Amino acid sequence: MSRGGATGGCSSHVARCPAMYPVGPAWPRLRILRALWALLAVLLASWRLWAFQDIQECTWQVVLNKFETVGKNGMSDRFFHQQPVATLDSVFSPLVDAPTDQGEKYLSFPYYLKINYSCNGESSEAQVRKGHLTGLKPVVLVTFQSPVNFHHWKIEHLQIQMEAAPFRSEEQCTAEQVCVMSWYTPMPIKNGSVLMRVDVSSNGLGPFIPMKRFQVNINGFLQTQQDNTLHFTVGNEIFDLIPRYFMNVPSRPLWYTVDQAPVLILGGIPEEKSVLLTDTSFKDSFLVELNIDSCWVGSFYCPQAIFTATIYDAIATESTLFIRQNQLVYYFTGTYLTLHESNHGSGSWVRVLANECIKSLCPVHFHSNGSEYVMALTSGKREGYVHFGTITDGHVSFQVLPKHRSVCEGIQVFNCSITWAVFIAGDYILLMLVEIQDPTTRSYFQVVSYDLVSDNLVILYTIPEFIPDARGLEFLMILGTESYTNFTMVPKGMFYNPYNNLLFIWGNFLLQSYNNENFIYLADFPKDQSIKYLVNSFHGETAIVTETEEIWYLLEGSYRMYRLFPSKAWEVHVSLQVMQQSSFYTRIETMVTLFYEDHQLYQLVYLMNGGQGRLVKRLVPVEQLLMYQQPGSHYLLERRGNHLMLSFTNFCPFTVMRLRDLPDPQIYTRQERYRAHPPRVLEPSGFHDQNSLAVYQGLVYYLLFLHSKYHKPYADPVHDSTWRWWKNKKVDQDYYFYLASNLQSASNVYIDMASYEKIYDLKAEHELPESIYLDKGTSYGFSIFVTVRGHSLEFQPERVLTTLELRSKVDLGVVLADADCIEVVVNQKVLINRNSVLFWVTLHDKRSCFDQGLSGHHLMKTSVLVKVVGAVGHCFQNTHRGLHMQGNLMIPLLIGCPPGKRLAFDITYTVEYNRLQNKHYFDCVHVDPEMPCFLFRDTFYPFFLIQDLVTGESGSFQGSYVFKVVGGGPTMDTVIEYSEEEIYRFNSPLDKTNSLIWTTKNTTTTKDLAFNIMTHQSLGIEWLCLENSPCHDTIPHSIFAPEFFFKVLVSNRGVDKSTYCDHQLIFLLHIHGLPLSAKRALFILMVSFIVFIGLVTLYIIFCLLLTPMVKACNILRWKINNIITSESYYTYKSSSRIFSGTSGTKSRASSSVSSKVVEGNQEVPEEPSEKQSIT
């Protein structure tokens, strides 16, 4: 039998060793213990009182406001609007002398964040004004959570840091300047993200206010009624929290997809079909009665002894809620336009697995492959099967596992029942806790593994029938040779941590295993207790809740378990809270659930005070409780003369532990961060108004809009998403500043272009990142500085230790979750003059556990645990945020292609290099600056960039890649996708069908010789467009040469071994000057020749007949003129005779004039007669 823990007759706990107690009766020891607890409480209370007087305890307060409620006190809104509001043209159009572009559309987010702070639990308007006058400005950091479906959305870790703008309340004020004020920032929304973390901190001026985090999530289960009130779509809100709903009701687990569920749901309300629902992680919550039919029908295949309305199981995912009532399962999908881009919300609860008898639901804590999962365990006719549910973009589907036979048939037993199931997404493995009922023997349990890919069932482990006898040890490796107690093992569930491969089997015992086959029994957990559920931080901490509502704590990597509640330490903590008149603790309370949030343990508690009940979310101070436990068990009484001297033994091996040499975090955390400041207002008081806040909204919206539009295949000349915004306005920057300095800016608003930028140089904050991304062969290094302490807290000068003593007193241990994938190198340096030891720790990827994947896809979860030997549970550091446990560092690692890396077409260098090599460059007739053209007859030399969107690095892609034409068309509107067979024919050098589009002189090909392998040093691409290719014989649409748009795929998958990244780039390549086919060219030549000959013939004929035709036309013209002239003469003469006979009464002057006219008219016809005689 192999055993662990302390060896010998004495435990590692000093209080258990008889030799440590003084000689004498037992009553002085008890009296000293009681005095010790009282002394500890007084000391801590006095210290807290001193700290309270010295520094006021202030905290941030954040609420959500719509446009209409800005500046109104006491107003808060729910986050359910997901679309931007109307354009801000009326606000931006007056900004004529400003760097904003008048041609752009500036939109606005629907919400603001309203920020205040309070000190000592009381909000004071005077304190807020004082903070403003002393220069305090809240700094808001909004972190957008990446979506589940990476097939639909790009995986990225985006943050935006905004400085809040001061704003006066719109209510009446008798003061000259301000009575009530607050700070405001826009609350941005990002497509694909429904869960946002808001961190509010100070700019370093004014009062000290520690950073505080808020959950600001979109609630897709709300809708607006006709009277503009909000209503839950899942049911009806209950406003009266009746005590019977919570008092003395057993706590229940909170199940959800980790870091993805914006709305959490918790059932367990006795005899009510109601749930607790929250979108702020229980900062506030709502009791909702669900709109379900509650139909229940017992049958022979699904016997139900008791019917109840209670919702027993509830699971929350990114956009869908699941519940179980009796044997029925329902789901409801919320309305999330930012996720689905359309209304996929459910109109009502949908019942699934209607013909099945479901006995319980099992959660899957992590998503994978773009989907979330939930499992339903059956009873009755489907006993031995698991209904495996998949949720993708709100669509739910179930399949039965195993696929072809039940678990009972697979493990060859007659009767079995699945008690619990765990899904390991990275390996596509389903672990099941199976109870086998054997009529000849007692029931026993086995851990069975099912491979979803190979459809194979394997028995991994058979759980012992009885609890092992640890014989005083903390843990025991179960090998089958150990002795057992008379307590029967009753397994109830399992829990799996994918980061460290740690599997827990729990019941009235606790087993753990790192390989699912060899198990360790943790002996600190009492045999007379039974575990109800486990909660895990996934950062090395586990909390356990028993059936009697006890809370136990386990630090992963160790085997010591601590009981947090009930305990003496808990009594001390509560006493101190009561002394400070805390409202989070009362004599009558009931724990509703226990959960982790941001690596801290929280309780949701129902408190009764004065007959009134309320739900409260409060922190479980694990570090304080562990520290309070130490003095009562680790002390020493020494006789000094005639009296006893009390001293404490400090088991922490060091006094100081610091992290040093931390690298810049962004390259490992992959966090992209933008910075935005409010526009400067020219009002002397510095307060903003509605217009300036709207300008702030529009600028933040456009900043994120530029970020989303930056992901395009053609690389900009400058690797920065904000470059295009200000590139034409930078020259006028001094002019804008001059206007603002003279108070002449339009709308009294000055926009500083440098205030809207992307940050690439974040520095480490003396702590390890939450997670680290490692690419192929990359490493992460840091150092740990440890100062060695003496054995006790006695006041005596510490001597300088030797090198050997220092090395023996402090040592560093490393635990690797996947030793085949990660290696750790630890170097030690002893600093004798400082009684310290410096450890250099380097984590390195071994290039063996990942193939190639897209950026941020299918990452492998693993971890490294770095611990100072002997420090677990003994070492604490007091900070302004409270006690912090030291000596145990859990580092989550994600191996694969990190998010934020991309391959881009370097169009700028490609054009320059092609001009240099081909001695010329001809662009298209109609120039498109976003997509330059390349000439068909020129050799094409493409170049690509590897761009890091996180660090701002951009360099030439030096690896190998495969170049394929996967689509094309003569115009952008007619581009089509080619089939796999067509892609092979158009690109493979092995093609024999005369279909190649291009070729190259490079001889390197893939292993199957199917495609050419290109590099940045390749000899270029020659365009062919052979007879059977789609670009052959392209018909021109104008007098210019034919054009063609090629859809090109560039990928390094399988040909580049330098990275885990499968860089895939698809872009359109515009080629002009394509040649015509021989037939079409001959046809055009013949037609052109015929047309030319015809034109020449017509010209010759025209030249020969021109003179006769001109002469004939002249003759014809004169004849026509003669005829017209003669007819007009005779007509006029006859009319003159009639006129002279009837005008006898005219005067002489008129007669003489008429006679002259007639004489003149009589002479006119003689001329043509003479001309006729001449001709």
Short mmCIF file of C-alpha atoms in Angstrom, two decimals, residues 43-337:
data_model
loop_
_atom_site.label_atom_id
_atom_site.label_comp_id
_atom_site.label_asym_id
_atom_site.label_seq_id
_atom_site.Cartn_x
_atom_site.Cartn_y
_atom_site.Cartn_z
CA LEU A 43 -6.77 42.89 17.81
CA LEU A 44 -8.41 42.51 14.44
CA ALA A 45 -11.27 44.79 15.37
CA SER A 46 -8.91 47.49 16.61
CA TRP A 47 -6.82 47.21 13.47
CA ARG A 48 -9.92 47.54 11.34
CA LEU A 49 -11.00 50.56 13.38
CA TRP A 50 -7.62 52.21 12.87
CA ALA A 51 -7.75 51.51 9.15
CA PHE A 52 -11.31 52.85 9.04
CA GLN A 53 -10.27 56.11 10.63
CA ASP A 54 -7.21 56.49 8.47
CA ILE A 55 -8.70 55.64 5.06
CA GLN A 56 -12.39 55.84 4.26
CA GLU A 57 -13.76 52.67 2.72
CA CYS A 58 -15.19 53.84 -0.56
CA THR A 59 -16.72 51.80 -3.34
CA TRP A 60 -17.92 52.49 -6.86
CA GLN A 61 -21.58 52.43 -7.88
CA VAL A 62 -22.63 51.85 -11.48
CA VAL A 63 -26.09 51.85 -13.06
CA LEU A 64 -27.30 51.76 -16.65
CA ASN A 65 -29.11 54.73 -18.19
CA LYS A 66 -30.80 55.25 -21.51
CA PHE A 67 -30.58 58.52 -23.43
CA GLU A 68 -33.84 59.73 -21.93
CA THR A 69 -32.78 59.18 -18.31
CA VAL A 70 -29.34 60.82 -18.41
CA GLY A 71 -29.06 63.40 -15.63
CA LYS A 72 -32.06 62.11 -13.69
CA ASN A 73 -31.40 60.90 -10.17
CA GLY A 74 -32.50 57.48 -9.00
CA MET A 75 -33.04 56.12 -12.52
CA SER A 76 -31.66 52.81 -13.78
CA ASP A 77 -32.49 50.72 -16.81
CA ARG A 78 -32.23 47.09 -17.83
CA PHE A 79 -29.87 46.06 -20.62
CA PHE A 80 -32.01 44.56 -23.38
CA HIS A 81 -31.85 47.01 -26.32
CA GLN A 82 -29.19 45.70 -28.70
CA GLN A 83 -29.40 47.93 -31.76
CA PRO A 84 -27.72 51.33 -32.16
CA VAL A 85 -30.00 54.32 -32.01
CA ALA A 86 -30.54 56.76 -34.90
CA THR A 87 -27.70 58.69 -36.45
CA LEU A 88 -26.24 61.70 -34.67
CA ASP A 89 -26.25 63.95 -37.73
CA SER A 90 -27.80 66.82 -35.81
CA VAL A 91 -24.95 66.67 -33.31
CA PHE A 92 -22.02 66.16 -35.68
CA SER A 93 -23.11 68.40 -38.56
CA PRO A 94 -22.31 71.65 -36.66
CA LEU A 95 -18.74 70.38 -36.03
CA VAL A 96 -17.35 72.04 -39.16
CA ASP A 97 -13.88 72.90 -37.86
CA ALA A 98 -13.29 69.50 -36.31
CA PRO A 99 -11.44 66.34 -37.34
CA THR A 100 -14.66 64.40 -37.82
CA ASP A 101 -15.69 63.57 -41.37
CA GLN A 102 -18.98 65.17 -42.35
CA GLY A 103 -19.60 62.39 -44.86
CA GLU A 104 -19.57 59.64 -42.23
CA LYS A 105 -22.58 58.36 -40.32
CA TYR A 106 -22.00 58.47 -36.57
CA LEU A 107 -24.33 56.21 -34.63
CA SER A 108 -24.83 55.81 -30.91
CA PHE A 109 -25.14 52.96 -28.45
CA PRO A 110 -28.47 52.83 -26.60
CA TYR A 111 -27.05 53.10 -23.07
CA TYR A 112 -24.75 55.09 -20.82
CA LEU A 113 -22.96 53.98 -17.68
CA LYS A 114 -23.71 56.29 -14.77
CA ILE A 115 -20.92 56.22 -12.20
CA ASN A 116 -20.88 57.40 -8.60
CA TYR A 117 -19.15 56.31 -5.45
CA SER A 118 -20.06 56.06 -1.80
CA CYS A 119 -17.93 55.92 1.33
CA ASN A 120 -18.64 53.90 4.45
CA GLY A 121 -21.79 52.55 2.86
CA GLU A 122 -23.45 55.97 2.58
CA SER A 123 -23.78 57.95 -0.62
CA SER A 124 -22.78 61.56 -0.19
CA GLU A 125 -23.30 64.21 -2.83
CA ALA A 126 -20.67 66.34 -1.11
CA GLN A 127 -18.10 63.54 -1.41
CA VAL A 128 -18.74 63.20 -5.13
CA ARG A 129 -18.37 66.94 -5.62
CA LYS A 130 -15.16 66.88 -3.60
CA GLY A 131 -13.83 64.06 -5.71
CA HIS A 132 -14.57 66.02 -8.88
CA LEU A 133 -12.93 69.17 -7.55
CA THR A 134 -9.80 67.25 -6.53
CA GLY A 135 -9.37 65.85 -10.03
CA LEU A 136 -11.03 62.45 -9.66
CA LYS A 137 -12.12 60.90 -12.93
CA PRO A 138 -13.38 57.32 -13.09
CA VAL A 139 -11.67 55.12 -15.65
CA VAL A 140 -13.93 52.43 -17.11
CA LEU A 141 -12.54 49.31 -18.76
CA VAL A 142 -15.13 47.29 -20.68
CA THR A 143 -14.11 43.75 -21.60
CA PHE A 144 -16.16 41.96 -24.25
CA GLN A 145 -16.45 38.19 -23.91
CA SER A 146 -15.79 36.24 -27.09
CA PRO A 147 -18.80 34.36 -28.50
CA VAL A 148 -19.25 30.60 -28.49
CA ASN A 149 -19.75 30.11 -32.21
CA PHE A 150 -16.35 30.95 -33.68
CA HIS A 151 -17.57 29.72 -37.07
CA HIS A 152 -19.89 32.73 -37.20
CA TRP A 153 -17.84 35.32 -35.31
CA LYS A 154 -14.16 36.03 -35.16
CA ILE A 155 -12.49 35.08 -31.88
CA GLU A 156 -10.91 38.12 -30.24
CA HIS A 157 -10.38 39.50 -26.76
CA LEU A 158 -11.39 43.12 -27.01
CA GLN A 159 -11.30 45.84 -24.39
CA ILE A 160 -12.01 49.54 -24.49
CA GLN A 161 -10.83 51.94 -21.80
CA MET A 162 -12.88 55.11 -21.40
CA GLU A 163 -12.57 58.10 -19.14
CA ALA A 164 -15.87 59.18 -17.62
CA ALA A 165 -17.30 62.64 -18.30
CA PRO A 166 -18.74 64.74 -15.44
CA PHE A 167 -22.38 65.72 -15.84
CA ARG A 168 -24.63 67.87 -13.68
CA SER A 169 -28.02 66.61 -12.64
CA GLU A 170 -30.95 68.14 -14.47
CA GLU A 171 -32.89 68.65 -11.27
CA GLN A 172 -33.27 72.11 -9.81
CA CYS A 173 -30.31 73.35 -7.81
CA THR A 174 -29.91 76.47 -5.68
CA ALA A 175 -26.13 76.37 -5.82
CA GLU A 176 -24.27 78.46 -8.33
CA GLN A 177 -22.39 75.62 -9.98
CA VAL A 178 -23.59 72.15 -9.01
CA CYS A 179 -25.62 70.29 -6.40
CA VAL A 180 -25.78 66.72 -7.69
CA MET A 181 -23.43 65.33 -10.29
CA SER A 182 -22.33 62.02 -11.73
CA TRP A 183 -19.94 60.69 -14.31
CA TYR A 184 -21.04 59.11 -17.59
CA THR A 185 -19.46 56.96 -20.26
CA PRO A 186 -21.04 55.22 -23.25
CA MET A 187 -21.88 51.55 -22.70
CA PRO A 188 -20.60 49.99 -25.93
CA ILE A 189 -22.02 46.88 -27.57
CA LYS A 190 -20.08 44.51 -29.80
CA ASN A 191 -21.55 42.06 -32.27
CA GLY A 192 -21.13 38.52 -31.02
CA SER A 193 -20.78 39.49 -27.37
CA VAL A 194 -23.58 39.43 -24.81
CA LEU A 195 -21.48 39.31 -21.65
CA MET A 196 -19.38 42.32 -20.62
CA ARG A 197 -17.19 42.94 -17.60
CA VAL A 198 -16.96 46.56 -16.48
CA ASP A 199 -13.98 47.46 -14.29
CA VAL A 200 -14.19 50.89 -12.67
CA SER A 201 -11.05 52.40 -11.19
CA SER A 202 -9.66 55.80 -10.30
CA ASN A 203 -7.28 57.97 -12.28
CA GLY A 204 -5.12 58.30 -9.18
CA LEU A 205 -6.43 61.66 -8.00
CA GLY A 206 -8.88 62.40 -5.24
CA PRO A 207 -9.91 59.82 -2.63
CA PHE A 208 -8.60 56.27 -2.73
CA ILE A 209 -11.25 54.00 -4.25
CA PRO A 210 -10.22 50.43 -5.12
CA MET A 211 -11.10 48.94 -8.46
CA LYS A 212 -14.47 47.23 -8.63
CA ARG A 213 -15.86 44.88 -11.26
CA PHE A 214 -19.44 44.80 -12.47
CA GLN A 215 -21.25 42.33 -14.70
CA VAL A 216 -23.19 44.25 -17.35
CA ASN A 217 -24.89 41.64 -19.51
CA ILE A 218 -27.55 41.76 -22.18
CA ASN A 219 -30.82 40.23 -21.02
CA GLY A 220 -32.47 38.60 -24.03
CA PHE A 221 -35.45 37.44 -21.98
CA LEU A 222 -37.06 40.87 -21.64
CA GLN A 223 -39.49 42.64 -23.91
CA THR A 224 -41.30 45.98 -23.92
CA GLN A 225 -45.04 46.12 -23.39
CA GLN A 226 -47.39 48.64 -24.95
CA ASP A 227 -47.12 50.86 -21.88
CA ASN A 228 -43.28 50.87 -22.24
CA THR A 229 -42.84 48.64 -19.20
CA LEU A 230 -40.52 45.65 -19.25
CA HIS A 231 -41.84 42.12 -19.03
CA PHE A 232 -40.06 38.78 -18.83
CA THR A 233 -40.69 36.52 -21.81
CA VAL A 234 -40.09 33.36 -19.76
CA GLY A 235 -42.79 34.07 -17.22
CA ASN A 236 -44.25 36.57 -14.76
CA GLU A 237 -42.21 38.34 -12.13
CA ILE A 238 -43.11 37.74 -8.48
CA PHE A 239 -42.36 40.77 -6.34
CA ASP A 240 -42.99 39.24 -2.91
CA LEU A 241 -40.09 37.06 -1.69
CA ILE A 242 -42.06 34.89 0.72
CA PRO A 243 -39.79 33.39 3.43
CA ARG A 244 -41.04 29.88 2.76
CA TYR A 245 -39.42 30.08 -0.68
CA PHE A 246 -35.97 30.22 0.92
CA MET A 247 -35.91 29.68 4.67
CA ASN A 248 -34.62 26.22 5.62
CA VAL A 249 -34.66 25.20 1.95
CA PRO A 250 -31.62 23.16 0.90
CA SER A 251 -29.09 24.99 -1.24
CA ARG A 252 -28.66 23.92 -4.86
CA PRO A 253 -25.88 24.20 -7.43
CA LEU A 254 -25.69 27.05 -9.94
CA TRP A 255 -25.06 25.55 -13.39
CA TYR A 256 -24.05 27.57 -16.43
CA THR A 257 -21.53 27.73 -19.26
CA VAL A 258 -18.44 29.30 -17.72
CA ASP A 259 -17.77 32.89 -18.89
CA GLN A 260 -20.50 32.69 -21.54
CA ALA A 261 -23.92 32.87 -19.86
CA PRO A 262 -25.23 36.46 -19.54
CA VAL A 263 -28.34 35.37 -17.63
CA LEU A 264 -28.13 32.90 -14.75
CA ILE A 265 -31.06 30.81 -13.55
CA LEU A 266 -31.55 28.96 -10.27
CA GLY A 267 -34.43 26.65 -9.39
CA GLY A 268 -35.30 24.81 -6.22
CA ILE A 269 -38.20 26.99 -5.03
CA PRO A 270 -40.32 24.43 -3.14
CA GLU A 271 -43.64 23.57 -4.73
CA GLU A 272 -43.44 26.49 -7.14
CA LYS A 273 -42.63 26.53 -10.83
CA SER A 274 -40.49 29.58 -10.20
CA VAL A 275 -36.82 30.36 -10.64
CA LEU A 276 -34.40 33.06 -9.61
CA LEU A 277 -33.13 34.93 -12.67
CA THR A 278 -30.28 37.45 -12.82
CA ASP A 279 -28.24 39.27 -15.45
CA THR A 280 -25.80 40.82 -12.96
CA SER A 281 -24.43 37.66 -11.35
CA PHE A 282 -26.87 38.06 -8.43
CA LYS A 283 -25.97 41.66 -7.63
CA ASP A 284 -29.73 41.84 -8.09
CA SER A 285 -32.14 39.08 -9.03
CA PHE A 286 -35.77 38.44 -9.90
CA LEU A 287 -38.18 35.72 -8.89
CA VAL A 288 -40.05 34.63 -12.02
CA GLU A 289 -42.95 32.20 -12.29
CA LEU A 290 -42.41 30.28 -15.52
CA ASN A 291 -45.01 29.93 -18.25
CA ILE A 292 -44.85 26.14 -18.59
CA ASP A 293 -47.70 23.69 -18.85
CA SER A 294 -46.48 21.49 -15.95
CA CYS A 295 -47.91 18.48 -17.68
CA TRP A 296 -47.11 15.19 -15.93
CA VAL A 297 -48.27 11.75 -16.87
CA GLY A 298 -46.94 8.63 -15.19
CA SER A 299 -46.62 5.47 -17.20
CA PHE A 300 -45.37 1.93 -16.98
CA TYR A 301 -42.10 2.97 -18.63
CA CYS A 302 -41.76 6.17 -16.59
CA PRO A 303 -43.07 5.58 -13.08
CA GLN A 304 -43.37 8.76 -11.03
CA ALA A 305 -44.26 8.37 -7.39
CA ILE A 306 -44.51 12.05 -6.53
CA PHE A 307 -45.55 15.05 -8.57
CA THR A 308 -44.17 18.46 -7.67
CA ALA A 309 -44.09 21.86 -9.29
CA THR A 310 -40.51 22.47 -8.14
CA ILE A 311 -37.90 23.20 -10.80
CA TYR A 312 -35.12 20.84 -9.78
CA ASP A 313 -32.47 21.32 -12.46
CA ALA A 314 -31.70 24.60 -14.23
CA ILE A 315 -28.85 25.29 -16.66
CA ALA A 316 -27.98 28.57 -18.37
CA THR A 317 -26.05 28.80 -21.64
CA GLU A 318 -25.11 31.75 -23.84
CA SER A 319 -28.62 32.30 -25.19
CA THR A 320 -30.73 29.37 -23.98
CA LEU A 321 -32.13 28.31 -20.60
CA PHE A 322 -32.89 24.68 -19.67
CA ILE A 323 -35.06 23.43 -16.82
CA ARG A 324 -36.33 20.08 -15.58
CA GLN A 325 -39.64 19.64 -13.77
CA ASN A 326 -40.39 16.07 -12.75
CA GLN A 327 -39.49 14.03 -15.87
CA LEU A 328 -40.05 16.92 -18.29
CA VAL A 329 -37.35 19.06 -19.92
CA TYR A 330 -37.94 22.51 -21.40
CA TYR A 331 -35.76 25.14 -23.01
CA PHE A 332 -36.19 28.80 -23.89
CA THR A 333 -33.98 30.75 -26.32
CA GLY A 334 -33.61 34.45 -25.69
CA THR A 335 -33.67 37.22 -28.26
CA TYR A 336 -30.04 38.13 -28.95
CA LEU A 337 -29.65 40.12 -32.15
#
